[in-house]
Amino acid sequence: MTDVIIIGSGPAGLTAAIYARRAGFSTLVIEKAPMSGGQIMNTFEVDNYPGLQGIGGFEMGMKFREHAETMEAVFVEGLVEEIRVAGDVREVITQNETFCAKAVIIAAGASVATLGVPGEDTLRGRGISYCATCDGAFFRNKVTAVIGGGDVAVEDAIYLSRFCSKVYVIHRRDKLRAADMLQQKLFSLENVEMVWDSQVERISGSQQVESIHVVNRKSGAETDLEVAGVFIAVGIRPLSGAFTALVHTDEDGYIVADEDCRTNVPGIFVAGDIRTKKLRQVVTAVADGANAVAGVEEYFLQLV
Ligand code: NAP
């Protein structure tokens, strides 16, 4: 029996692990793959974390992890399928094992959303990618397209512009959602072309991506753009499927909780991108990790 089980090893989960160990709790972190680390591990650069401006995402993720390891949090690999409540015991069931704890912090994060257009499934990994920092280098001196208008799309386009001959940014509206500083940087790049008010309706190619069919939503004009790579950055989806039978979620699947990170089930807390919140950033994820442990401390006081 562990004091606290943390599901997920992104910034929220690792911060929770650090705080839980500082509070003297035995702490088990269940991660879906060794050194999983969450979305931060695929982020090229983090420019808005106080004191660490411009740090690489992977480096930041590794620093968080080393800190949690130094605090002697225990890590195990496992895909959580369900959490059950048995009196004061919280059972976390993975494919191979059941782990028991007094409290659980769900910090399983989110994953990238798909576009859902013809060609996306067949050409995935053959020119279609959801991670510019992972796959961008394959497109050196080639023409690529980024789809989306959020922080990730703009960061991806900036990153790709460093080695692609040209980068189209295709956005369904005439205004980006991304942070203003990112937008200014994007607009200053000579090899980036904005394609406003437009939706990609088809991705084509026989073996590899060759072109995308783009429709202007205002004029109805249709264009085929020749591209070798398509980077899809149209948002994220919470990885909450294993928990929806137990805790309340909103209509998009995010686990309902405020800044206190308490779910509707006593002893089950939630931290990071997987919970309902306005601002999904590293800085808010780590804040959740700390707040969730504060909640656990209060909960333990009620148990005795
Ligand atoms: P996001 O902010 O939700 O943006 C998704 C973008 O994709 C939006 O521009 C949206 O268009 C567009 N989109 C959604 N569905 C689409 C569809 N079916 N077809 C075409 N376009 C579609 O997602 P994100 O950029 O992945 O970021 C996820 C979260 O991480 C955000 O909260 C973001 O702020 C955060 N983040 C922060 C940082 C940072 O602070 N440095 C870096 C990366 C990510 P509309 O604008 O029209 O809705």
CSV table of N, CA, C and O in Angstrom, one decimal, residues 204-290:
chain,number,residue,atom,x,y,z
A,204,SER,N,-3.1,14.1,-50.1
A,204,SER,CA,-3.0,13.1,-51.1
A,204,SER,C,-1.5,12.8,-51.4
A,204,SER,O,-0.6,13.5,-51.1
A,205,GLY,N,-1.3,11.6,-51.9
A,205,GLY,CA,0.0,11.1,-52.3
A,205,GLY,C,-0.1,9.6,-52.4
A,205,GLY,O,-0.9,8.9,-51.8
A,206,SER,N,0.8,9.0,-53.3
A,206,SER,CA,0.7,7.6,-53.5
A,206,SER,C,1.4,6.8,-52.4
A,206,SER,O,0.9,6.0,-51.7
A,207,GLN,N,2.7,7.1,-52.3
A,207,GLN,CA,3.5,6.5,-51.2
A,207,GLN,C,3.7,7.4,-50.0
A,207,GLN,O,3.7,7.0,-48.9
A,208,GLN,N,4.0,8.7,-50.4
A,208,GLN,CA,4.3,9.8,-49.4
A,208,GLN,C,3.3,10.9,-49.7
A,208,GLN,O,2.7,11.0,-50.8
A,209,VAL,N,3.2,11.8,-48.8
A,209,VAL,CA,2.4,13.0,-49.0
A,209,VAL,C,3.0,13.8,-50.2
A,209,VAL,O,4.2,14.0,-50.3
A,210,GLU,N,2.1,14.2,-51.1
A,210,GLU,CA,2.5,15.0,-52.3
A,210,GLU,C,1.7,16.3,-52.3
A,210,GLU,O,2.3,17.3,-52.8
A,211,SER,N,0.5,16.3,-51.9
A,211,SER,CA,-0.2,17.6,-51.9
A,211,SER,C,-1.4,17.6,-50.9
A,211,SER,O,-1.8,16.6,-50.4
A,212,ILE,N,-1.9,18.8,-50.7
A,212,ILE,CA,-3.1,19.0,-49.9
A,212,ILE,C,-4.1,19.8,-50.6
A,212,ILE,O,-3.8,20.7,-51.4
A,213,HIS,N,-5.4,19.4,-50.4
A,213,HIS,CA,-6.4,20.2,-51.1
A,213,HIS,C,-7.0,21.2,-50.1
A,213,HIS,O,-7.5,20.8,-49.0
A,214,VAL,N,-6.9,22.4,-50.4
A,214,VAL,CA,-7.3,23.5,-49.4
A,214,VAL,C,-8.5,24.3,-50.0
A,214,VAL,O,-8.5,24.7,-51.2
A,215,VAL,N,-9.5,24.5,-49.1
A,215,VAL,CA,-10.7,25.2,-49.5
A,215,VAL,C,-10.8,26.5,-48.7
A,215,VAL,O,-10.7,26.4,-47.4
A,216,ASN,N,-10.9,27.6,-49.3
A,216,ASN,CA,-11.1,28.9,-48.6
A,216,ASN,C,-12.5,29.0,-48.1
A,216,ASN,O,-13.4,28.9,-48.9
A,217,ARG,N,-12.7,29.1,-46.8
A,217,ARG,CA,-14.0,29.1,-46.3
A,217,ARG,C,-14.9,30.3,-46.6
A,217,ARG,O,-16.1,30.2,-46.5
A,218,LYS,N,-14.2,31.4,-47.0
A,218,LYS,CA,-15.0,32.6,-47.3
A,218,LYS,C,-15.4,32.7,-48.8
A,218,LYS,O,-16.5,32.9,-49.1
A,219,SER,N,-14.3,32.4,-49.6
A,219,SER,CA,-14.6,32.6,-51.0
A,219,SER,C,-15.0,31.3,-51.7
A,219,SER,O,-15.5,31.3,-52.8
A,220,GLY,N,-14.7,30.2,-51.0
A,220,GLY,CA,-15.0,28.8,-51.6
A,220,GLY,C,-13.9,28.4,-52.6
A,220,GLY,O,-14.0,27.3,-53.2
A,221,ALA,N,-12.9,29.2,-52.8
A,221,ALA,CA,-11.8,28.9,-53.8
A,221,ALA,C,-11.1,27.6,-53.3
A,221,ALA,O,-10.8,27.4,-52.1
A,222,GLU,N,-10.8,26.8,-54.3
A,222,GLU,CA,-10.1,25.5,-54.0
A,222,GLU,C,-8.7,25.5,-54.6
A,222,GLU,O,-8.5,25.9,-55.7
A,223,THR,N,-7.7,25.1,-53.8
A,223,THR,CA,-6.3,25.1,-54.3
A,223,THR,C,-5.7,23.8,-53.9
A,223,THR,O,-5.9,23.2,-52.8
A,224,ASP,N,-4.8,23.3,-54.7
A,224,ASP,CA,-4.0,22.1,-54.4
A,224,ASP,C,-2.5,22.6,-54.1
A,224,ASP,O,-1.9,23.2,-55.0
A,225,LEU,N,-2.0,22.4,-52.9
A,225,LEU,CA,-0.7,22.9,-52.6
A,225,LEU,C,0.2,21.7,-52.6
A,225,LEU,O,-0.1,20.7,-52.0
A,226,GLU,N,1.4,21.8,-53.4
A,226,GLU,CA,2.3,20.7,-53.4
A,226,GLU,C,3.2,20.8,-52.1
A,226,GLU,O,3.9,21.8,-51.9
A,227,VAL,N,3.1,19.8,-51.3
A,227,VAL,CA,3.9,19.8,-50.0
A,227,VAL,C,4.5,18.4,-49.8
A,227,VAL,O,3.8,17.4,-50.2
A,228,ALA,N,5.6,18.3,-49.2
A,228,ALA,CA,6.2,17.0,-48.8
A,228,ALA,C,5.8,16.5,-47.4
A,228,ALA,O,5.8,15.3,-47.1
A,229,GLY,N,5.5,17.5,-46.6
A,229,GLY,CA,5.1,17.2,-45.2
A,229,GLY,C,4.0,18.0,-44.7
A,229,GLY,O,3.8,19.1,-45.1
A,230,VAL,N,3.1,17.3,-43.9
A,230,VAL,CA,2.0,18.0,-43.3
A,230,VAL,C,2.1,17.8,-41.7
A,230,VAL,O,2.2,16.7,-41.3
A,231,PHE,N,2.1,18.9,-41.0
A,231,PHE,CA,2.2,18.9,-39.6
A,231,PHE,C,0.9,19.3,-39.0
A,231,PHE,O,0.5,20.5,-39.2
A,232,ILE,N,0.2,18.4,-38.4
A,232,ILE,CA,-1.2,18.7,-37.9
A,232,ILE,C,-1.1,19.1,-36.4
A,232,ILE,O,-0.5,18.4,-35.6
A,233,ALA,N,-1.6,20.4,-36.1
A,233,ALA,CA,-1.5,20.9,-34.8
A,233,ALA,C,-2.8,21.6,-34.5
A,233,ALA,O,-2.9,22.8,-34.3
A,234,VAL,N,-3.9,20.7,-34.4
A,234,VAL,CA,-5.2,21.3,-34.2
A,234,VAL,C,-5.7,21.0,-32.8
A,234,VAL,O,-6.9,20.9,-32.6
A,235,GLY,N,-4.8,21.0,-31.9
A,235,GLY,CA,-5.3,20.9,-30.5
A,235,GLY,C,-5.0,19.6,-29.8
A,235,GLY,O,-4.3,18.7,-30.4
A,236,ILE,N,-5.5,19.5,-28.6
A,236,ILE,CA,-5.2,18.3,-27.8
A,236,ILE,C,-6.5,17.6,-27.3
A,236,ILE,O,-7.5,18.3,-27.3
A,237,ARG,N,-6.4,16.4,-27.0
A,237,ARG,CA,-7.6,15.7,-26.4
A,237,ARG,C,-7.1,15.1,-25.0
A,237,ARG,O,-6.0,14.5,-25.0
A,238,PRO,N,-7.9,15.1,-24.0
A,238,PRO,CA,-7.5,14.6,-22.7
A,238,PRO,C,-7.4,13.1,-22.8
A,238,PRO,O,-8.3,12.4,-23.4
A,239,LEU,N,-6.4,12.5,-22.1
A,239,LEU,CA,-6.3,11.0,-22.0
A,239,LEU,C,-7.0,10.5,-20.8
A,239,LEU,O,-6.4,10.0,-19.9
A,240,SER,N,-8.3,10.7,-20.8
A,240,SER,CA,-9.1,10.5,-19.6
A,240,SER,C,-10.0,9.2,-19.7
A,240,SER,O,-10.8,8.9,-18.8
A,241,GLY,N,-9.9,8.5,-20.8
A,241,GLY,CA,-10.8,7.4,-21.1
A,241,GLY,C,-10.9,6.4,-19.9
A,241,GLY,O,-12.0,5.8,-19.7
A,242,ALA,N,-9.8,6.1,-19.3
A,242,ALA,CA,-9.7,5.1,-18.2
A,242,ALA,C,-10.4,5.6,-16.9
A,242,ALA,O,-10.7,4.8,-16.0
A,243,PHE,N,-10.7,6.9,-16.9
A,243,PHE,CA,-11.2,7.4,-15.6
A,243,PHE,C,-12.7,7.9,-15.7
A,243,PHE,O,-13.2,8.3,-14.6
A,244,THR,N,-13.3,7.9,-16.8
A,244,THR,CA,-14.6,8.6,-17.0
A,244,THR,C,-15.7,7.8,-16.3
A,244,THR,O,-16.7,8.4,-15.9
A,245,ALA,N,-15.5,6.5,-16.0
A,245,ALA,CA,-16.5,5.8,-15.2
A,245,ALA,C,-16.5,6.2,-13.8
A,245,ALA,O,-17.5,6.0,-13.1
A,246,LEU,N,-15.4,6.8,-13.3
A,246,LEU,CA,-15.3,7.1,-11.9
A,246,LEU,C,-15.5,8.6,-11.6
A,246,LEU,O,-16.3,8.9,-10.7
A,247,VAL,N,-14.8,9.4,-12.3
A,247,VAL,CA,-14.8,10.9,-12.0
A,247,VAL,C,-15.6,11.6,-13.0
A,247,VAL,O,-15.8,11.2,-14.2
A,248,HIS,N,-16.1,12.8,-12.6
A,248,HIS,CA,-16.9,13.6,-13.6
A,248,HIS,C,-16.0,14.3,-14.6
A,248,HIS,O,-14.9,14.7,-14.3
A,249,THR,N,-16.4,14.3,-15.8
A,249,THR,CA,-15.7,15.0,-16.9
A,249,THR,C,-16.6,16.0,-17.6
A,249,THR,O,-17.9,15.8,-17.5
A,250,ASP,N,-16.0,16.9,-18.3
A,250,ASP,CA,-16.9,17.8,-19.1
A,250,ASP,C,-17.2,17.2,-20.4
A,250,ASP,O,-16.8,16.1,-20.7
A,251,GLU,N,-17.9,18.0,-21.3
A,251,GLU,CA,-18.3,17.4,-22.6
A,251,GLU,C,-17.1,17.0,-23.5
A,251,GLU,O,-17.2,16.2,-24.4
A,252,ASP,N,-15.9,17.6,-23.2
A,252,ASP,CA,-14.8,17.3,-24.0
A,252,ASP,C,-13.9,16.2,-23.4
A,252,ASP,O,-12.8,15.9,-23.9
A,253,GLY,N,-14.3,15.7,-22.3
A,253,GLY,CA,-13.6,14.6,-21.6
A,253,GLY,C,-12.6,15.1,-20.6
A,253,GLY,O,-11.8,14.2,-20.0
A,254,TYR,N,-12.5,16.4,-20.3
A,254,TYR,CA,-11.5,16.9,-19.3
A,254,TYR,C,-12.1,16.6,-17.9
A,254,TYR,O,-13.3,16.7,-17.7
A,255,ILE,N,-11.3,16.1,-17.0
A,255,ILE,CA,-11.8,15.8,-15.6
A,255,ILE,C,-12.1,17.1,-14.9
A,255,ILE,O,-11.2,18.0,-14.8
A,256,VAL,N,-13.3,17.2,-14.3
A,256,VAL,CA,-13.7,18.4,-13.7
A,256,VAL,C,-13.1,18.6,-12.4
A,256,VAL,O,-13.1,17.8,-11.5
A,257,ALA,N,-12.4,19.8,-12.2
A,257,ALA,CA,-11.8,20.2,-11.0
A,257,ALA,C,-11.3,21.6,-11.1
A,257,ALA,O,-11.1,22.1,-12.2
A,258,ASP,N,-11.3,22.3,-9.9
A,258,ASP,CA,-10.8,23.7,-9.9
A,258,ASP,C,-9.4,23.7,-9.6
A,258,ASP,O,-8.7,22.7,-9.6
A,259,GLU,N,-8.9,24.9,-9.2
A,259,GLU,CA,-7.5,25.0,-8.8
A,259,GLU,C,-7.1,24.1,-7.6
A,259,GLU,O,-5.9,23.8,-7.5
A,260,ASP,N,-8.1,23.7,-6.8
A,260,ASP,CA,-7.7,22.8,-5.7
A,260,ASP,C,-7.5,21.3,-6.2
A,260,ASP,O,-7.0,20.5,-5.4
A,261,CYS,N,-7.8,21.1,-7.5
A,261,CYS,CA,-7.4,19.8,-8.1
A,261,CYS,C,-8.2,18.6,-7.5
A,261,CYS,O,-7.8,17.4,-7.7
A,262,ARG,N,-9.3,18.9,-6.8
A,262,ARG,CA,-10.1,17.8,-6.2
A,262,ARG,C,-11.2,17.3,-7.3
A,262,ARG,O,-11.8,18.2,-7.9
A,263,THR,N,-11.3,16.0,-7.4
A,263,THR,CA,-12.4,15.5,-8.3
A,263,THR,C,-13.6,15.3,-7.4
A,263,THR,O,-13.6,15.6,-6.2
A,264,ASN,N,-14.7,14.8,-8.0
A,264,ASN,CA,-15.9,14.5,-7.2
A,264,ASN,C,-15.7,13.3,-6.3
A,264,ASN,O,-16.6,13.0,-5.4
A,265,VAL,N,-14.6,12.6,-6.5
A,265,VAL,CA,-14.4,11.3,-5.7
A,265,VAL,C,-13.3,11.6,-4.6
A,265,VAL,O,-12.2,12.0,-4.9
A,266,PRO,N,-13.7,11.5,-3.3
A,266,PRO,CA,-12.7,11.7,-2.3
A,266,PRO,C,-11.4,10.9,-2.5
A,266,PRO,O,-11.5,9.7,-2.8
A,267,GLY,N,-10.3,11.5,-2.3
A,267,GLY,CA,-9.0,10.7,-2.5
A,267,GLY,C,-8.5,10.6,-3.9
A,267,GLY,O,-7.5,10.0,-4.1
A,268,ILE,N,-9.3,11.1,-4.8
A,268,ILE,CA,-8.9,11.1,-6.2
A,268,ILE,C,-8.7,12.6,-6.7
A,268,ILE,O,-9.7,13.4,-6.7
A,269,PHE,N,-7.5,12.9,-7.1
A,269,PHE,CA,-7.2,14.3,-7.4
A,269,PHE,C,-6.7,14.3,-8.9
A,269,PHE,O,-6.4,13.3,-9.5
A,270,VAL,N,-6.7,15.5,-9.5
A,270,VAL,CA,-6.3,15.6,-10.9
A,270,VAL,C,-5.4,16.8,-11.1
A,270,VAL,O,-5.7,17.8,-10.5
A,271,ALA,N,-4.4,16.6,-12.0
A,271,ALA,CA,-3.5,17.7,-12.2
A,271,ALA,C,-3.0,17.8,-13.7
A,271,ALA,O,-2.9,16.8,-14.3
A,272,GLY,N,-2.8,19.0,-14.1
A,272,GLY,CA,-2.3,19.2,-15.5
A,272,GLY,C,-3.3,19.3,-16.6
A,272,GLY,O,-4.5,19.6,-16.3
A,273,ASP,N,-2.9,19.0,-17.8
A,273,ASP,CA,-3.7,19.3,-19.0
A,273,ASP,C,-5.0,18.4,-19.0
A,273,ASP,O,-5.9,18.8,-19.8
A,274,ILE,N,-5.1,17.4,-18.2
A,274,ILE,CA,-6.2,16.5,-18.3
A,274,ILE,C,-7.4,17.1,-17.5
A,274,ILE,O,-8.5,16.6,-17.6
A,275,ARG,N,-7.2,18.2,-16.7
A,275,ARG,CA,-8.3,18.7,-16.0
A,275,ARG,C,-8.9,19.9,-16.7
A,275,ARG,O,-8.3,20.5,-17.5
A,276,THR,N,-10.1,20.3,-16.3
A,276,THR,CA,-10.8,21.5,-16.8
A,276,THR,C,-10.0,22.7,-16.3
A,276,THR,O,-9.7,22.8,-15.1
A,277,LYS,N,-9.6,23.5,-17.3
A,277,LYS,CA,-8.9,24.8,-16.9
A,277,LYS,C,-8.8,25.7,-18.1
A,277,LYS,O,-9.0,25.2,-19.3
A,278,LYS,N,-8.5,26.9,-17.9
A,278,LYS,CA,-8.4,27.9,-19.0
A,278,LYS,C,-7.0,27.8,-19.7
A,278,LYS,O,-7.0,27.9,-20.9
A,279,LEU,N,-6.0,27.7,-18.9
A,279,LEU,CA,-4.7,27.9,-19.5
A,279,LEU,C,-3.8,26.6,-19.3
A,279,LEU,O,-3.5,26.2,-18.2
A,280,ARG,N,-3.6,26.0,-20.4
A,280,ARG,CA,-2.8,24.7,-20.3
A,280,ARG,C,-1.3,25.0,-20.7
A,280,ARG,O,-1.0,25.0,-21.9
A,281,GLN,N,-0.5,25.2,-19.7
A,281,GLN,CA,0.9,25.5,-19.9
A,281,GLN,C,1.7,24.8,-18.9
A,281,GLN,O,1.1,24.3,-17.9
A,282,VAL,N,3.0,24.7,-19.1
A,282,VAL,CA,3.8,24.0,-18.1
A,282,VAL,C,3.7,24.6,-16.7
A,282,VAL,O,3.6,23.9,-15.7
A,283,VAL,N,3.6,26.0,-16.7
A,283,VAL,CA,3.6,26.7,-15.4
A,283,VAL,C,2.3,26.3,-14.7
A,283,VAL,O,2.3,26.3,-13.4
A,284,THR,N,1.2,26.1,-15.4
A,284,THR,CA,-0.1,25.8,-14.7
A,284,THR,C,-0.1,24.3,-14.4
A,284,THR,O,-0.7,23.9,-13.4
A,285,ALA,N,0.6,23.5,-15.1
A,285,ALA,CA,0.6,22.1,-14.8
A,285,ALA,C,1.4,21.8,-13.6
A,285,ALA,O,1.0,21.0,-12.7
A,286,VAL,N,2.6,22.5,-13.4
A,286,VAL,CA,3.3,22.3,-12.2
A,286,VAL,C,2.6,22.8,-11.0
A,286,VAL,O,2.7,22.3,-9.9
A,287,ALA,N,1.9,23.9,-11.2
A,287,ALA,CA,1.1,24.5,-10.1
A,287,ALA,C,0.1,23.4,-9.6
A,287,ALA,O,-0.1,23.2,-8.4
A,288,ASP,N,-0.6,22.8,-10.6
A,288,ASP,CA,-1.5,21.8,-10.2
A,288,ASP,C,-0.9,20.6,-9.4
A,288,ASP,O,-1.5,20.1,-8.5
A,289,GLY,N,0.3,20.2,-9.8
A,289,GLY,CA,1.0,19.2,-9.1
A,289,GLY,C,1.1,19.5,-7.7
A,289,GLY,O,0.9,18.6,-6.8
A,290,ALA,N,1.5,20.7,-7.4
A,290,ALA,CA,1.7,21.2,-6.0
A,290,ALA,C,0.4,21.2,-5.3
A,290,ALA,O,0.2,20.7,-4.1
